[in-house]
């Protein structure tokens, strides 16, 4: 007959074991480029940058993970244990604001993050030539990217743009500088310049506004009414002369016989 047996466990042993495991996990620290807390790394487009993640306070082999934003970075087998390095090359404007995070594989709450602060001078874009009819509205949009954020000024024909509250409206965000003109006039034609200024440099972009003569507008209702009147007149004319038309056809038929 099988006998049930049990292993005697000293009182308090499970608590000690749990405490030991918690100590092992919480005692481990990570550093990235000698920073043990989250930090911002300022750089410029072009040169590559390296990020080195190192394990501290652990007597065992620790696997490391790297993330770019929410996506995991692929690492080679020899670049995962106790120390791990990644390289961003080349650095470009689109890397600005991206977060790289090194995490402990067995406890992802142990981590250090790096936010890239990629600084670059303004570069501008936007439709260069705009044609618009007189008395229509038009908007000139100057798209700008820079870090740090730039400030904008509008010029017309190399002079500061004189704003009329009833006709001009300015709109600005971190990447868009816009001027709208209501009911354009011939005098609004010219070259508008968007100038942006930042601590790292300035940029300009020209916009050529061509105000064309207003095209004549034919009232649709009047045209339709005229067509209807003409059609009815022709119809009444045919009805009024139907007897003469029939007699003419009848006479031609008798002559032929």
mmCIF file with all atom_site columns, N, CA and C in Angstrom, residues 124-175:
data_model
loop_
_atom_site.group_PDB
_atom_site.id
_atom_site.type_symbol
_atom_site.label_atom_id
_atom_site.label_alt_id
_atom_site.label_comp_id
_atom_site.label_asym_id
_atom_site.label_entity_id
_atom_site.label_seq_id
_atom_site.pdbx_PDB_ins_code
_atom_site.Cartn_x
_atom_site.Cartn_y
_atom_site.Cartn_z
_atom_site.occupancy
_atom_site.B_iso_or_equiv
_atom_site.pdbx_formal_charge
_atom_site.auth_seq_id
_atom_site.auth_comp_id
_atom_site.auth_asym_id
_atom_site.auth_atom_id
_atom_site.pdbx_PDB_model_num
ATOM 1   N N  . UNK A 1 124 ? 12.610  74.459 -45.690 1.00 0.00 ? 124 UNK A N  1
ATOM 2   C CA . UNK A 1 124 ? 11.261  74.913 -46.034 1.00 0.00 ? 124 UNK A CA 1
ATOM 3   C C  . UNK A 1 124 ? 10.758  74.255 -47.309 1.00 0.00 ? 124 UNK A C  1
ATOM 4   N N  . UNK A 1 125 ? 9.433   74.197 -47.416 1.00 0.00 ? 125 UNK A N  1
ATOM 5   C CA . UNK A 1 125 ? 8.791   73.681 -48.626 1.00 0.00 ? 125 UNK A CA 1
ATOM 6   C C  . UNK A 1 125 ? 7.438   74.362 -48.773 1.00 0.00 ? 125 UNK A C  1
ATOM 7   N N  . UNK A 1 126 ? 6.844   74.223 -49.965 1.00 0.00 ? 126 UNK A N  1
ATOM 8   C CA . UNK A 1 126 ? 5.537   74.834 -50.228 1.00 0.00 ? 126 UNK A CA 1
ATOM 9   C C  . UNK A 1 126 ? 5.401   75.162 -51.694 1.00 0.00 ? 126 UNK A C  1
ATOM 10  N N  . UNK A 1 127 ? 4.152   75.281 -52.151 1.00 0.00 ? 127 UNK A N  1
ATOM 11  C CA . UNK A 1 127 ? 3.877   75.589 -53.555 1.00 0.00 ? 127 UNK A CA 1
ATOM 12  C C  . UNK A 1 127 ? 4.390   76.981 -53.880 1.00 0.00 ? 127 UNK A C  1
ATOM 13  N N  . UNK A 1 128 ? 5.254   77.071 -54.918 1.00 0.00 ? 128 UNK A N  1
ATOM 14  C CA . UNK A 1 128 ? 5.965   78.321 -55.176 1.00 0.00 ? 128 UNK A CA 1
ATOM 15  C C  . UNK A 1 128 ? 5.155   79.330 -55.981 1.00 0.00 ? 128 UNK A C  1
ATOM 16  N N  . UNK A 1 129 ? 4.305   78.869 -56.908 1.00 0.00 ? 129 UNK A N  1
ATOM 17  C CA . UNK A 1 129 ? 3.538   79.778 -57.754 1.00 0.00 ? 129 UNK A CA 1
ATOM 18  C C  . UNK A 1 129 ? 2.056   79.472 -57.613 1.00 0.00 ? 129 UNK A C  1
ATOM 19  N N  . UNK A 1 130 ? 1.278   80.518 -57.345 1.00 0.00 ? 130 UNK A N  1
ATOM 20  C CA . UNK A 1 130 ? -0.157  80.362 -57.177 1.00 0.00 ? 130 UNK A CA 1
ATOM 21  C C  . UNK A 1 130 ? -0.897  81.336 -58.083 1.00 0.00 ? 130 UNK A C  1
ATOM 22  N N  . UNK A 1 131 ? -1.886  80.824 -58.826 1.00 0.00 ? 131 UNK A N  1
ATOM 23  C CA . UNK A 1 131 ? -2.747  81.643 -59.671 1.00 0.00 ? 131 UNK A CA 1
ATOM 24  C C  . UNK A 1 131 ? -4.121  81.706 -59.008 1.00 0.00 ? 131 UNK A C  1
ATOM 25  N N  . UNK A 1 132 ? -4.686  82.894 -58.933 1.00 0.00 ? 132 UNK A N  1
ATOM 26  C CA . UNK A 1 132 ? -5.986  83.044 -58.298 1.00 0.00 ? 132 UNK A CA 1
ATOM 27  C C  . UNK A 1 132 ? -6.748  84.166 -58.996 1.00 0.00 ? 132 UNK A C  1
ATOM 28  N N  . UNK A 1 133 ? -8.060  83.993 -59.117 1.00 0.00 ? 133 UNK A N  1
ATOM 29  C CA . UNK A 1 133 ? -8.897  85.023 -59.720 1.00 0.00 ? 133 UNK A CA 1
ATOM 30  C C  . UNK A 1 133 ? -9.126  86.171 -58.750 1.00 0.00 ? 133 UNK A C  1
ATOM 31  N N  . UNK A 1 134 ? -9.313  87.328 -59.323 1.00 0.00 ? 134 UNK A N  1
ATOM 32  C CA . UNK A 1 134 ? -9.605  88.507 -58.516 1.00 0.00 ? 134 UNK A CA 1
ATOM 33  C C  . UNK A 1 134 ? -10.888 88.294 -57.712 1.00 0.00 ? 134 UNK A C  1
ATOM 34  N N  . UNK A 1 135 ? -10.844 88.748 -56.459 1.00 0.00 ? 135 UNK A N  1
ATOM 35  C CA . UNK A 1 135 ? -11.947 88.656 -55.497 1.00 0.00 ? 135 UNK A CA 1
ATOM 36  C C  . UNK A 1 135 ? -12.138 87.251 -54.911 1.00 0.00 ? 135 UNK A C  1
ATOM 37  N N  . UNK A 1 136 ? -11.227 86.325 -55.221 1.00 0.00 ? 136 UNK A N  1
ATOM 38  C CA . UNK A 1 136 ? -11.248 85.015 -54.580 1.00 0.00 ? 136 UNK A CA 1
ATOM 39  C C  . UNK A 1 136 ? -10.316 85.046 -53.363 1.00 0.00 ? 136 UNK A C  1
ATOM 40  N N  . UNK A 1 137 ? -10.416 84.025 -52.506 1.00 0.00 ? 137 UNK A N  1
ATOM 41  C CA . UNK A 1 137 ? -9.528  83.909 -51.347 1.00 0.00 ? 137 UNK A CA 1
ATOM 42  C C  . UNK A 1 137 ? -8.331  83.035 -51.702 1.00 0.00 ? 137 UNK A C  1
ATOM 43  N N  . UNK A 1 138 ? -7.203  83.284 -51.065 1.00 0.00 ? 138 UNK A N  1
ATOM 44  C CA . UNK A 1 138 ? -5.997  82.491 -51.314 1.00 0.00 ? 138 UNK A CA 1
ATOM 45  C C  . UNK A 1 138 ? -5.223  82.332 -50.016 1.00 0.00 ? 138 UNK A C  1
ATOM 46  N N  . UNK A 1 139 ? -4.510  81.206 -49.903 1.00 0.00 ? 139 UNK A N  1
ATOM 47  C CA . UNK A 1 139 ? -3.683  80.925 -48.725 1.00 0.00 ? 139 UNK A CA 1
ATOM 48  C C  . UNK A 1 139 ? -2.282  80.516 -49.175 1.00 0.00 ? 139 UNK A C  1
ATOM 49  N N  . UNK A 1 140 ? -1.280  81.158 -48.619 1.00 0.00 ? 140 UNK A N  1
ATOM 50  C CA . UNK A 1 140 ? 0.123   80.800 -48.865 1.00 0.00 ? 140 UNK A CA 1
ATOM 51  C C  . UNK A 1 140 ? 0.606   79.995 -47.659 1.00 0.00 ? 140 UNK A C  1
ATOM 52  N N  . UNK A 1 141 ? 1.078   78.769 -47.924 1.00 0.00 ? 141 UNK A N  1
ATOM 53  C CA . UNK A 1 141 ? 1.480   77.873 -46.841 1.00 0.00 ? 141 UNK A CA 1
ATOM 54  C C  . UNK A 1 141 ? 2.969   77.585 -46.927 1.00 0.00 ? 141 UNK A C  1
ATOM 55  N N  . UNK A 1 142 ? 3.672   77.945 -45.875 1.00 0.00 ? 142 UNK A N  1
ATOM 56  C CA . UNK A 1 142 ? 5.114   77.721 -45.779 1.00 0.00 ? 142 UNK A CA 1
ATOM 57  C C  . UNK A 1 142 ? 5.349   76.597 -44.762 1.00 0.00 ? 142 UNK A C  1
ATOM 58  N N  . UNK A 1 143 ? 5.764   75.427 -45.252 1.00 0.00 ? 143 UNK A N  1
ATOM 59  C CA . UNK A 1 143 ? 6.040   74.287 -44.372 1.00 0.00 ? 143 UNK A CA 1
ATOM 60  C C  . UNK A 1 143 ? 7.492   74.349 -43.907 1.00 0.00 ? 143 UNK A C  1
ATOM 61  N N  . UNK A 1 144 ? 7.685   74.286 -42.608 1.00 0.00 ? 144 UNK A N  1
ATOM 62  C CA . UNK A 1 144 ? 9.026   74.427 -42.046 1.00 0.00 ? 144 UNK A CA 1
ATOM 63  C C  . UNK A 1 144 ? 9.291   73.332 -41.020 1.00 0.00 ? 144 UNK A C  1
ATOM 64  N N  . UNK A 1 145 ? 10.489  72.755 -41.099 1.00 0.00 ? 145 UNK A N  1
ATOM 65  C CA . UNK A 1 145 ? 10.925  71.811 -40.081 1.00 0.00 ? 145 UNK A CA 1
ATOM 66  C C  . UNK A 1 145 ? 12.251  72.286 -39.515 1.00 0.00 ? 145 UNK A C  1
ATOM 67  N N  . UNK A 1 146 ? 12.327  72.321 -38.190 1.00 0.00 ? 146 UNK A N  1
ATOM 68  C CA . UNK A 1 146 ? 13.565  72.737 -37.537 1.00 0.00 ? 146 UNK A CA 1
ATOM 69  C C  . UNK A 1 146 ? 13.511  72.325 -36.083 1.00 0.00 ? 146 UNK A C  1
ATOM 70  N N  . UNK A 1 147 ? 14.663  72.233 -35.470 1.00 0.00 ? 147 UNK A N  1
ATOM 71  C CA . UNK A 1 147 ? 14.784  71.969 -34.038 1.00 0.00 ? 147 UNK A CA 1
ATOM 72  C C  . UNK A 1 147 ? 16.039  72.678 -33.545 1.00 0.00 ? 147 UNK A C  1
ATOM 73  N N  . UNK A 1 148 ? 15.887  73.680 -32.684 1.00 0.00 ? 148 UNK A N  1
ATOM 74  C CA . UNK A 1 148 ? 14.647  74.112 -32.023 1.00 0.00 ? 148 UNK A CA 1
ATOM 75  C C  . UNK A 1 148 ? 13.684  74.816 -32.964 1.00 0.00 ? 148 UNK A C  1
ATOM 76  N N  . UNK A 1 149 ? 12.451  75.024 -32.490 1.00 0.00 ? 149 UNK A N  1
ATOM 77  C CA . UNK A 1 149 ? 11.404  75.619 -33.300 1.00 0.00 ? 149 UNK A CA 1
ATOM 78  C C  . UNK A 1 149 ? 11.802  77.013 -33.755 1.00 0.00 ? 149 UNK A C  1
ATOM 79  N N  . UNK A 1 150 ? 11.445  77.324 -35.006 1.00 0.00 ? 150 UNK A N  1
ATOM 80  C CA . UNK A 1 150 ? 11.787  78.621 -35.585 1.00 0.00 ? 150 UNK A CA 1
ATOM 81  C C  . UNK A 1 150 ? 10.614  79.587 -35.492 1.00 0.00 ? 150 UNK A C  1
ATOM 82  N N  . UNK A 1 151 ? 10.907  80.859 -35.680 1.00 0.00 ? 151 UNK A N  1
ATOM 83  C CA . UNK A 1 151 ? 9.899   81.911 -35.745 1.00 0.00 ? 151 UNK A CA 1
ATOM 84  C C  . UNK A 1 151 ? 9.836   82.433 -37.178 1.00 0.00 ? 151 UNK A C  1
ATOM 85  N N  . UNK A 1 152 ? 8.648   82.854 -37.606 1.00 0.00 ? 152 UNK A N  1
ATOM 86  C CA . UNK A 1 152 ? 8.485   83.246 -39.004 1.00 0.00 ? 152 UNK A CA 1
ATOM 87  C C  . UNK A 1 152 ? 8.118   84.719 -39.144 1.00 0.00 ? 152 UNK A C  1
ATOM 88  N N  . UNK A 1 153 ? 8.484   85.271 -40.313 1.00 0.00 ? 153 UNK A N  1
ATOM 89  C CA . UNK A 1 153 ? 8.099   86.629 -40.704 1.00 0.00 ? 153 UNK A CA 1
ATOM 90  C C  . UNK A 1 153 ? 7.769   86.601 -42.190 1.00 0.00 ? 153 UNK A C  1
ATOM 91  N N  . UNK A 1 154 ? 6.699   87.310 -42.592 1.00 0.00 ? 154 UNK A N  1
ATOM 92  C CA . UNK A 1 154 ? 6.302   87.371 -44.002 1.00 0.00 ? 154 UNK A CA 1
ATOM 93  C C  . UNK A 1 154 ? 6.692   88.723 -44.603 1.00 0.00 ? 154 UNK A C  1
ATOM 94  N N  . UNK A 1 155 ? 7.183   88.659 -45.862 1.00 0.00 ? 155 UNK A N  1
ATOM 95  C CA . UNK A 1 155 ? 7.528   89.853 -46.618 1.00 0.00 ? 155 UNK A CA 1
ATOM 96  C C  . UNK A 1 155 ? 6.795   89.828 -47.961 1.00 0.00 ? 155 UNK A C  1
ATOM 97  N N  . UNK A 1 156 ? 6.572   91.011 -48.511 1.00 0.00 ? 156 UNK A N  1
ATOM 98  C CA . UNK A 1 156 ? 6.007   91.133 -49.866 1.00 0.00 ? 156 UNK A CA 1
ATOM 99  C C  . UNK A 1 156 ? 6.887   92.077 -50.658 1.00 0.00 ? 156 UNK A C  1
ATOM 100 N N  . UNK A 1 157 ? 7.445   91.531 -51.767 1.00 0.00 ? 157 UNK A N  1
ATOM 101 C CA . UNK A 1 157 ? 8.336   92.320 -52.625 1.00 0.00 ? 157 UNK A CA 1
ATOM 102 C C  . UNK A 1 157 ? 9.449   92.981 -51.813 1.00 0.00 ? 157 UNK A C  1
ATOM 103 N N  . UNK A 1 158 ? 10.063  92.170 -50.917 1.00 0.00 ? 158 UNK A N  1
ATOM 104 C CA . UNK A 1 158 ? 11.222  92.573 -50.112 1.00 0.00 ? 158 UNK A CA 1
ATOM 105 C C  . UNK A 1 158 ? 10.899  93.613 -49.045 1.00 0.00 ? 158 UNK A C  1
ATOM 106 N N  . UNK A 1 159 ? 9.628   93.811 -48.740 1.00 0.00 ? 159 UNK A N  1
ATOM 107 C CA . UNK A 1 159 ? 9.230   94.705 -47.655 1.00 0.00 ? 159 UNK A CA 1
ATOM 108 C C  . UNK A 1 159 ? 8.336   93.934 -46.681 1.00 0.00 ? 159 UNK A C  1
ATOM 109 N N  . UNK A 1 160 ? 8.370   94.322 -45.421 1.00 0.00 ? 160 UNK A N  1
ATOM 110 C CA . UNK A 1 160 ? 7.511   93.670 -44.431 1.00 0.00 ? 160 UNK A CA 1
ATOM 111 C C  . UNK A 1 160 ? 6.056   93.731 -44.885 1.00 0.00 ? 160 UNK A C  1
ATOM 112 N N  . UNK A 1 161 ? 5.378   92.603 -44.786 1.00 0.00 ? 161 UNK A N  1
ATOM 113 C CA . UNK A 1 161 ? 3.990   92.528 -45.232 1.00 0.00 ? 161 UNK A CA 1
ATOM 114 C C  . UNK A 1 161 ? 3.103   93.359 -44.298 1.00 0.00 ? 161 UNK A C  1
ATOM 115 N N  . UNK A 1 162 ? 2.386   94.299 -44.889 1.00 0.00 ? 162 UNK A N  1
ATOM 116 C CA . UNK A 1 162 ? 1.458   95.120 -44.124 1.00 0.00 ? 162 UNK A CA 1
ATOM 117 C C  . UNK A 1 162 ? 0.143   94.368 -43.989 1.00 0.00 ? 162 UNK A C  1
ATOM 118 N N  . UNK A 1 163 ? -0.212  94.048 -42.776 1.00 0.00 ? 163 UNK A N  1
ATOM 119 C CA . UNK A 1 163 ? -1.394  93.236 -42.535 1.00 0.00 ? 163 UNK A CA 1
ATOM 120 C C  . UNK A 1 163 ? -2.616  94.112 -42.342 1.00 0.00 ? 163 UNK A C  1
ATOM 121 N N  . UNK A 1 164 ? -3.673  93.761 -43.035 1.00 0.00 ? 164 UNK A N  1
ATOM 122 C CA . UNK A 1 164 ? -4.964  94.413 -42.867 1.00 0.00 ? 164 UNK A CA 1
ATOM 123 C C  . UNK A 1 164 ? -5.891  93.432 -42.153 1.00 0.00 ? 164 UNK A C  1
ATOM 124 N N  . UNK A 1 165 ? -6.314  93.739 -40.936 1.00 0.00 ? 165 UNK A N  1
ATOM 125 C CA . UNK A 1 165 ? -7.119  92.791 -40.149 1.00 0.00 ? 165 UNK A CA 1
ATOM 126 C C  . UNK A 1 165 ? -8.347  92.277 -40.890 1.00 0.00 ? 165 UNK A C  1
ATOM 127 N N  . UNK A 1 166 ? -8.911  93.094 -41.767 1.00 0.00 ? 166 UNK A N  1
ATOM 128 C CA . UNK A 1 166 ? -10.119 92.677 -42.473 1.00 0.00 ? 166 UNK A CA 1
ATOM 129 C C  . UNK A 1 166 ? -9.829  91.749 -43.644 1.00 0.00 ? 166 UNK A C  1
ATOM 130 N N  . UNK A 1 167 ? -8.556  91.664 -44.066 1.00 0.00 ? 167 UNK A N  1
ATOM 131 C CA . UNK A 1 167 ? -8.230  90.878 -45.261 1.00 0.00 ? 167 UNK A CA 1
ATOM 132 C C  . UNK A 1 167 ? -7.157  89.825 -45.019 1.00 0.00 ? 167 UNK A C  1
ATOM 133 N N  . UNK A 1 168 ? -6.284  90.022 -44.040 1.00 0.00 ? 168 UNK A N  1
ATOM 134 C CA . UNK A 1 168 ? -5.170  89.101 -43.817 1.00 0.00 ? 168 UNK A CA 1
ATOM 135 C C  . UNK A 1 168 ? -5.365  88.328 -42.508 1.00 0.00 ? 168 UNK A C  1
ATOM 136 N N  . UNK A 1 169 ? -4.907  87.078 -42.528 1.00 0.00 ? 169 UNK A N  1
ATOM 137 C CA . UNK A 1 169 ? -4.965  86.245 -41.330 1.00 0.00 ? 169 UNK A CA 1
ATOM 138 C C  . UNK A 1 169 ? -3.712  85.371 -41.277 1.00 0.00 ? 169 UNK A C  1
ATOM 139 N N  . UNK A 1 170 ? -3.021  85.391 -40.141 1.00 0.00 ? 170 UNK A N  1
ATOM 140 C CA . UNK A 1 170 ? -1.815  84.583 -39.947 1.00 0.00 ? 170 UNK A CA 1
ATOM 141 C C  . UNK A 1 170 ? -2.134  83.365 -39.099 1.00 0.00 ? 170 UNK A C  1
ATOM 142 N N  . UNK A 1 171 ? -1.478  82.245 -39.453 1.00 0.00 ? 171 UNK A N  1
ATOM 143 C CA . UNK A 1 171 ? -1.646  80.997 -38.701 1.00 0.00 ? 171 UNK A CA 1
ATOM 144 C C  . UNK A 1 171 ? -0.271  80.358 -38.570 1.00 0.00 ? 171 UNK A C  1
ATOM 145 N N  . UNK A 1 172 ? 0.059   79.883 -37.361 1.00 0.00 ? 172 UNK A N  1
ATOM 146 C CA . UNK A 1 172 ? 1.395   79.332 -37.138 1.00 0.00 ? 172 UNK A CA 1
ATOM 147 C C  . UNK A 1 172 ? 1.337   78.162 -36.166 1.00 0.00 ? 172 UNK A C  1
ATOM 148 N N  . UNK A 1 173 ? 2.034   77.073 -36.544 1.00 0.00 ? 173 UNK A N  1
ATOM 149 C CA . UNK A 1 173 ? 2.274   75.947 -35.644 1.00 0.00 ? 173 UNK A CA 1
ATOM 150 C C  . UNK A 1 173 ? 3.777   75.706 -35.636 1.00 0.00 ? 173 UNK A C  1
ATOM 151 N N  . UNK A 1 174 ? 4.193   74.584 -35.049 1.00 0.00 ? 174 UNK A N  1
ATOM 152 C CA . UNK A 1 174 ? 5.627   74.284 -35.000 1.00 0.00 ? 174 UNK A CA 1
ATOM 153 C C  . UNK A 1 174 ? 6.190   73.982 -36.379 1.00 0.00 ? 174 UNK A C  1
ATOM 154 N N  . UNK A 1 175 ? 5.325   73.607 -37.348 1.00 0.00 ? 175 UNK A N  1
ATOM 155 C CA . UNK A 1 175 ? 5.818   73.217 -38.674 1.00 0.00 ? 175 UNK A CA 1
ATOM 156 C C  . UNK A 1 175 ? 5.108   73.917 -39.822 1.00 0.00 ? 175 UNK A C  1
#
